[in-house]
C-alpha cells in the first residue's frame, strides 16, 4: 500500500491535473463475517478483492491474499496495485478505457515497475505472470468476462511495465 500510494503521490502531476487523493483502505476481510465491508447493497464476496466507488475504499478477502502470498509475495503487490488503479480511474474523468479491467492491469504494471521503492527479486516476473494467469482463470475477482483472459491480462500488465502510465491512457 505504501509503495503504490507513494508512486501515485509522486507521479500524479506527470499525467493528470488536480491533487492526488489516496483512496481509503479497508484492508482484509473475512467473507461472510459481520465485520466484512459492504459496497452499496453488496456484501463483500469470498475470494475477492475490490475497489468500492461509493465508499472510495479498497478491500480484499484475507483468504485470497493468504493463498496468493503462499505462491509469492508479488501477488499481494499486484492485487493492491490493480485495485488502486480502479480508484485512479474514478478520479480522472475520461481516463477509464472501455476495457477497464485491462487498463487497471496496465496501470498496476506501470505502478510496480515505475516504483522508486521496489527492488525486484529474481523470479518476481514469473510470479506476477502466474498470479495474472491464476486470477484470470480461477477467482471470482477475475471471471474472464470481467477481466480478460490470462494472455490479455499479462500483455496489459507488461505494456504498463514497459511503457509506464502513458501506455495505459486512452489516445
Ligand atoms: Zn479490477
PDB file of C-alpha atoms and ligand atoms in Angstrom:
ATOM      1  CA  UNK A   1       0.000   0.000   0.000  1.00  0.00           C
ATOM      2  CA  UNK A   2       2.840   2.372   0.879  1.00  0.00           C
ATOM      3  CA  UNK A   3       4.641   1.596  -2.371  1.00  0.00           C
ATOM      4  CA  UNK A   4       1.569   2.079  -4.526  1.00  0.00           C
ATOM      5  CA  UNK A   5       0.443   5.220  -2.725  1.00  0.00           C
ATOM      6  CA  UNK A   6       3.945   6.717  -2.982  1.00  0.00           C
ATOM      7  CA  UNK A   7       4.019   6.030  -6.708  1.00  0.00           C
ATOM      8  CA  UNK A   8       0.756   7.860  -7.337  1.00  0.00           C
ATOM      9  CA  UNK A   9       1.661  10.708  -4.987  1.00  0.00           C
ATOM     10  CA  UNK A  10       4.878  11.404  -6.798  1.00  0.00           C
ATOM     11  CA  UNK A  11       3.721  10.764 -10.367  1.00  0.00           C
ATOM     12  CA  UNK A  12       0.176  12.106 -10.379  1.00  0.00           C
ATOM     13  CA  UNK A  13       1.274  15.510 -11.673  1.00  0.00           C
ATOM     14  CA  UNK A  14       3.157  13.907 -14.548  1.00  0.00           C
ATOM     15  CA  UNK A  15      -0.108  12.694 -16.042  1.00  0.00           C
ATOM     16  CA  UNK A  16      -3.152  14.337 -14.535  1.00  0.00           C
ATOM     17  CA  UNK A  17      -4.409  17.635 -13.233  1.00  0.00           C
ATOM     18  CA  UNK A  18      -5.786  18.244  -9.755  1.00  0.00           C
ATOM     19  CA  UNK A  19      -4.478  16.972  -6.473  1.00  0.00           C
ATOM     20  CA  UNK A  20      -3.922  13.298  -5.824  1.00  0.00           C
ATOM     21  CA  UNK A  21      -6.002  11.814  -3.048  1.00  0.00           C
ATOM     22  CA  UNK A  22      -5.388   8.341  -1.719  1.00  0.00           C
ATOM     23  CA  UNK A  23      -8.346   6.005  -1.526  1.00  0.00           C
ATOM     24  CA  UNK A  24      -9.269   4.585   1.854  1.00  0.00           C
ATOM     25  CA  UNK A  25      -8.009   1.135   2.661  1.00  0.00           C
ATOM     26  CA  UNK A  26     -10.410  -1.147   4.479  1.00  0.00           C
ATOM     27  CA  UNK A  27      -7.908  -3.946   4.061  1.00  0.00           C
ATOM     28  CA  UNK A  28      -8.533  -7.579   4.845  1.00  0.00           C
ATOM     29  CA  UNK A  29     -11.963  -9.049   5.487  1.00  0.00           C
ATOM     30  CA  UNK A  30     -13.337 -12.470   6.232  1.00  0.00           C
ATOM     31  CA  UNK A  31     -16.158 -13.111   3.764  1.00  0.00           C
ATOM     32  CA  UNK A  32     -19.481 -13.642   5.484  1.00  0.00           C
ATOM     33  CA  UNK A  33     -18.400 -12.138   8.794  1.00  0.00           C
ATOM     34  CA  UNK A  34     -20.401  -9.224  10.192  1.00  0.00           C
ATOM     35  CA  UNK A  35     -17.299  -7.035  10.024  1.00  0.00           C
ATOM     36  CA  UNK A  36     -16.833  -7.590   6.292  1.00  0.00           C
ATOM     37  CA  UNK A  37     -17.396  -4.355   4.369  1.00  0.00           C
ATOM     38  CA  UNK A  38     -20.384  -3.736   2.147  1.00  0.00           C
ATOM     39  CA  UNK A  39     -20.232  -1.757  -1.042  1.00  0.00           C
ATOM     40  CA  UNK A  40     -23.595  -0.133  -1.520  1.00  0.00           C
ATOM     41  CA  UNK A  41     -26.028  -3.040  -1.243  1.00  0.00           C
ATOM     42  CA  UNK A  42     -23.466  -5.685  -1.975  1.00  0.00           C
ATOM     43  CA  UNK A  43     -21.741  -7.871   0.569  1.00  0.00           C
ATOM     44  CA  UNK A  44     -18.036  -8.443   0.056  1.00  0.00           C
ATOM     45  CA  UNK A  45     -17.629 -11.674  -1.887  1.00  0.00           C
ATOM     46  CA  UNK A  46     -15.440 -14.595  -0.854  1.00  0.00           C
ATOM     47  CA  UNK A  47     -12.140 -14.879  -2.688  1.00  0.00           C
ATOM     48  CA  UNK A  48     -12.396 -11.350  -3.997  1.00  0.00           C
ATOM     49  CA  UNK A  49     -10.567  -8.059  -3.884  1.00  0.00           C
ATOM     50  CA  UNK A  50     -12.316  -4.885  -4.934  1.00  0.00           C
ATOM     51  CA  UNK A  51     -12.455  -1.139  -5.050  1.00  0.00           C
ATOM     52  CA  UNK A  52     -15.770   0.283  -3.849  1.00  0.00           C
ATOM     53  CA  UNK A  53     -16.564   3.565  -5.626  1.00  0.00           C
ATOM     54  CA  UNK A  54     -19.280   4.851  -3.252  1.00  0.00           C
ATOM     55  CA  UNK A  55     -17.084   4.294  -0.211  1.00  0.00           C
ATOM     56  CA  UNK A  56     -13.835   5.067  -2.060  1.00  0.00           C
ATOM     57  CA  UNK A  57     -12.118   2.151  -0.367  1.00  0.00           C
ATOM     58  CA  UNK A  58     -10.134  -0.943  -1.218  1.00  0.00           C
ATOM     59  CA  UNK A  59     -10.658  -4.293   0.473  1.00  0.00           C
ATOM     60  CA  UNK A  60      -9.663  -7.909  -0.003  1.00  0.00           C
ATOM     61  CA  UNK A  61     -10.643 -11.296   1.299  1.00  0.00           C
ATOM     62  CA  UNK A  62      -7.871 -12.420   3.609  1.00  0.00           C
ATOM     63  CA  UNK A  63      -8.028 -15.886   2.052  1.00  0.00           C
ATOM     64  CA  UNK A  64      -7.328 -14.539  -1.433  1.00  0.00           C
ATOM     65  CA  UNK A  65      -4.241 -12.737  -0.179  1.00  0.00           C
ATOM     66  CA  UNK A  66      -3.030 -15.575   2.034  1.00  0.00           C
ATOM     67  CA  UNK A  67      -3.351 -18.176  -0.709  1.00  0.00           C
ATOM     68  CA  UNK A  68      -1.777 -15.826  -3.223  1.00  0.00           C
ATOM     69  CA  UNK A  69       1.060 -14.883  -0.919  1.00  0.00           C
ATOM     70  CA  UNK A  70       1.817 -18.554  -0.409  1.00  0.00           C
ATOM     71  CA  UNK A  71       2.747 -18.614  -4.097  1.00  0.00           C
ATOM     72  CA  UNK A  72       4.879 -15.499  -3.920  1.00  0.00           C
ATOM     73  CA  UNK A  73       4.900 -12.067  -2.350  1.00  0.00           C
ATOM     74  CA  UNK A  74       4.442 -10.355  -5.734  1.00  0.00           C
ATOM     75  CA  UNK A  75       0.811 -11.440  -5.689  1.00  0.00           C
ATOM     76  CA  UNK A  76      -0.025  -9.031  -2.895  1.00  0.00           C
ATOM     77  CA  UNK A  77       1.582  -6.126  -4.716  1.00  0.00           C
ATOM     78  CA  UNK A  78      -0.313  -6.955  -7.872  1.00  0.00           C
ATOM     79  CA  UNK A  79      -3.710  -7.078  -6.170  1.00  0.00           C
ATOM     80  CA  UNK A  80      -3.179  -3.806  -4.313  1.00  0.00           C
ATOM     81  CA  UNK A  81      -1.813  -2.019  -7.402  1.00  0.00           C
ATOM     82  CA  UNK A  82      -4.741  -3.274  -9.514  1.00  0.00           C
ATOM     83  CA  UNK A  83      -7.437  -2.183  -7.068  1.00  0.00           C
ATOM     84  CA  UNK A  84      -5.682   1.131  -6.503  1.00  0.00           C
ATOM     85  CA  UNK A  85      -5.793   1.669 -10.259  1.00  0.00           C
ATOM     86  CA  UNK A  86      -9.589   1.479 -10.093  1.00  0.00           C
ATOM     87  CA  UNK A  87      -9.509   4.364  -7.617  1.00  0.00           C
ATOM     88  CA  UNK A  88      -7.321   6.289 -10.061  1.00  0.00           C
ATOM     89  CA  UNK A  89      -9.770   5.551 -12.890  1.00  0.00           C
ATOM     90  CA  UNK A  90     -12.562   7.000 -10.821  1.00  0.00           C
ATOM     91  CA  UNK A  91     -10.590  10.164 -10.029  1.00  0.00           C
ATOM     92  CA  UNK A  92      -9.797  11.085 -13.614  1.00  0.00           C
ATOM     93  CA  UNK A  93     -12.750  11.708 -15.866  1.00  0.00           C
ATOM     94  CA  UNK A  94     -12.290  10.304 -19.328  1.00  0.00           C
ATOM     95  CA  UNK A  95      -9.488   8.026 -18.173  1.00  0.00           C
ATOM     96  CA  UNK A  96     -11.324   4.778 -17.881  1.00  0.00           C
ATOM     97  CA  UNK A  97     -10.865   2.751 -21.020  1.00  0.00           C
ATOM     98  CA  UNK A  98     -13.596   0.510 -22.387  1.00  0.00           C
ATOM     99  CA  UNK A  99     -11.599  -2.463 -21.166  1.00  0.00           C
ATOM    100  CA  UNK A 100     -11.395  -1.003 -17.688  1.00  0.00           C
ATOM    101  CA  UNK A 101     -10.032  -4.147 -16.078  1.00  0.00           C
ATOM    102  CA  UNK A 102      -7.203  -4.475 -18.546  1.00  0.00           C
ATOM    103  CA  UNK A 103      -6.448  -0.806 -18.060  1.00  0.00           C
ATOM    104  CA  UNK A 104      -6.219  -1.456 -14.312  1.00  0.00           C
ATOM    105  CA  UNK A 105      -3.731  -4.265 -15.026  1.00  0.00           C
ATOM    106  CA  UNK A 106      -1.757  -1.914 -17.249  1.00  0.00           C
ATOM    107  CA  UNK A 107      -1.703   0.751 -14.534  1.00  0.00           C
ATOM    108  CA  UNK A 108      -0.683  -1.869 -11.992  1.00  0.00           C
ATOM    109  CA  UNK A 109       2.302  -2.758 -14.182  1.00  0.00           C
ATOM    110  CA  UNK A 110       3.182   0.929 -14.568  1.00  0.00           C
ATOM    111  CA  UNK A 111       2.971   1.369 -10.797  1.00  0.00           C
ATOM    112  CA  UNK A 112       5.086  -1.595  -9.764  1.00  0.00           C
ATOM    113  CA  UNK A 113       7.741  -1.225 -12.459  1.00  0.00           C
ATOM    114  CA  UNK A 114       7.764   2.557 -12.075  1.00  0.00           C
ATOM    115  CA  UNK A 115       8.125   2.496  -8.311  1.00  0.00           C
ATOM    116  CA  UNK A 116      11.260   4.005  -6.835  1.00  0.00           C
ATOM    117  CA  UNK A 117      10.771   1.912  -3.712  1.00  0.00           C
ATOM    118  CA  UNK A 118      10.601  -1.606  -5.088  1.00  0.00           C
ATOM    119  CA  UNK A 119      13.530  -3.832  -5.792  1.00  0.00           C
ATOM    120  CA  UNK A 120      12.572  -6.744  -7.980  1.00  0.00           C
ATOM    121  CA  UNK A 121      13.906 -10.099  -6.945  1.00  0.00           C
ATOM    122  CA  UNK A 122      14.739 -12.994  -9.151  1.00  0.00           C
ATOM    123  CA  UNK A 123      11.539 -14.817 -10.016  1.00  0.00           C
ATOM    124  CA  UNK A 124       9.191 -11.886  -9.442  1.00  0.00           C
ATOM    125  CA  UNK A 125       8.374 -11.574 -13.135  1.00  0.00           C
ATOM    126  CA  UNK A 126       7.428 -15.214 -13.211  1.00  0.00           C
ATOM    127  CA  UNK A 127       5.345 -14.860 -10.043  1.00  0.00           C
ATOM    128  CA  UNK A 128       3.461 -11.921 -11.498  1.00  0.00           C
ATOM    129  CA  UNK A 129       2.717 -13.775 -14.704  1.00  0.00           C
ATOM    130  CA  UNK A 130       1.483 -16.745 -12.708  1.00  0.00           C
ATOM    131  CA  UNK A 131      -0.655 -14.524 -10.491  1.00  0.00           C
ATOM    132  CA  UNK A 132      -2.269 -12.867 -13.506  1.00  0.00           C
ATOM    133  CA  UNK A 133      -2.934 -16.256 -15.022  1.00  0.00           C
ATOM    134  CA  UNK A 134      -4.369 -17.697 -11.820  1.00  0.00           C
ATOM    135  CA  UNK A 135      -6.513 -14.637 -11.213  1.00  0.00           C
ATOM    136  CA  UNK A 136      -7.782 -14.732 -14.773  1.00  0.00           C
ATOM    137  CA  UNK A 137      -8.742 -18.371 -14.510  1.00  0.00           C
ATOM    138  CA  UNK A 138      -9.867 -19.119 -11.027  1.00  0.00           C
ATOM    139  CA  UNK A 139     -11.212 -16.474  -8.756  1.00  0.00           C
ATOM    140  CA  UNK A 140     -14.468 -14.549  -8.834  1.00  0.00           C
ATOM    141  CA  UNK A 141     -12.291 -11.442  -8.863  1.00  0.00           C
ATOM    142  CA  UNK A 142     -11.486 -12.228 -12.441  1.00  0.00           C
ATOM    143  CA  UNK A 143     -14.167 -14.080 -14.241  1.00  0.00           C
ATOM    144  CA  UNK A 144     -12.727 -13.683 -17.684  1.00  0.00           C
ATOM    145  CA  UNK A 145     -15.706 -11.698 -18.918  1.00  0.00           C
ATOM    146  CA  UNK A 146     -14.831  -9.141 -16.224  1.00  0.00           C
ATOM    147  CA  UNK A 147     -11.113  -9.034 -16.544  1.00  0.00           C
ATOM    148  CA  UNK A 148      -9.916 -10.521 -19.795  1.00  0.00           C
ATOM    149  CA  UNK A 149      -8.218 -13.833 -20.238  1.00  0.00           C
ATOM    150  CA  UNK A 150      -4.768 -14.682 -18.934  1.00  0.00           C
ATOM    151  CA  UNK A 151      -2.925 -13.667 -22.095  1.00  0.00           C
ATOM    152  CA  UNK A 152      -4.728 -10.324 -22.312  1.00  0.00           C
ATOM    153  CA  UNK A 153      -4.037  -9.595 -18.677  1.00  0.00           C
ATOM    154  CA  UNK A 154      -0.355 -10.451 -18.905  1.00  0.00           C
ATOM    155  CA  UNK A 155       0.006  -8.331 -22.036  1.00  0.00           C
ATOM    156  CA  UNK A 156      -1.747  -5.352 -20.444  1.00  0.00           C
ATOM    157  CA  UNK A 157       0.393  -5.606 -17.318  1.00  0.00           C
ATOM    158  CA  UNK A 158       3.614  -5.823 -19.379  1.00  0.00           C
ATOM    159  CA  UNK A 159       2.598  -2.863 -21.525  1.00  0.00           C
ATOM    160  CA  UNK A 160       2.242  -0.771 -18.397  1.00  0.00           C
ATOM    161  CA  UNK A 161       5.503  -2.115 -17.035  1.00  0.00           C
ATOM    162  CA  UNK A 162       7.475  -1.170 -20.124  1.00  0.00           C
ATOM    163  CA  UNK A 163       5.577   1.914 -21.295  1.00  0.00           C
ATOM    164  CA  UNK A 164       4.522   3.438 -17.977  1.00  0.00           C
ATOM    165  CA  UNK A 165       1.248   5.196 -17.202  1.00  0.00           C
ATOM    166  CA  UNK A 166       1.092   6.844 -20.640  1.00  0.00           C
ATOM    167  CA  UNK A 167       0.900   3.439 -22.276  1.00  0.00           C
ATOM    168  CA  UNK A 168      -2.352   2.806 -20.364  1.00  0.00           C
ATOM    169  CA  UNK A 169      -4.181   6.019 -21.234  1.00  0.00           C
ATOM    170  CA  UNK A 170      -6.769   6.313 -23.986  1.00  0.00           C
ATOM    171  CA  UNK A 171      -5.341   8.031 -27.032  1.00  0.00           C
TER     172      UNK A 171
HETATM  173 ZN1  LIG B   1     -10.485  -4.999 -11.389  1.00  0.00          ZN
END
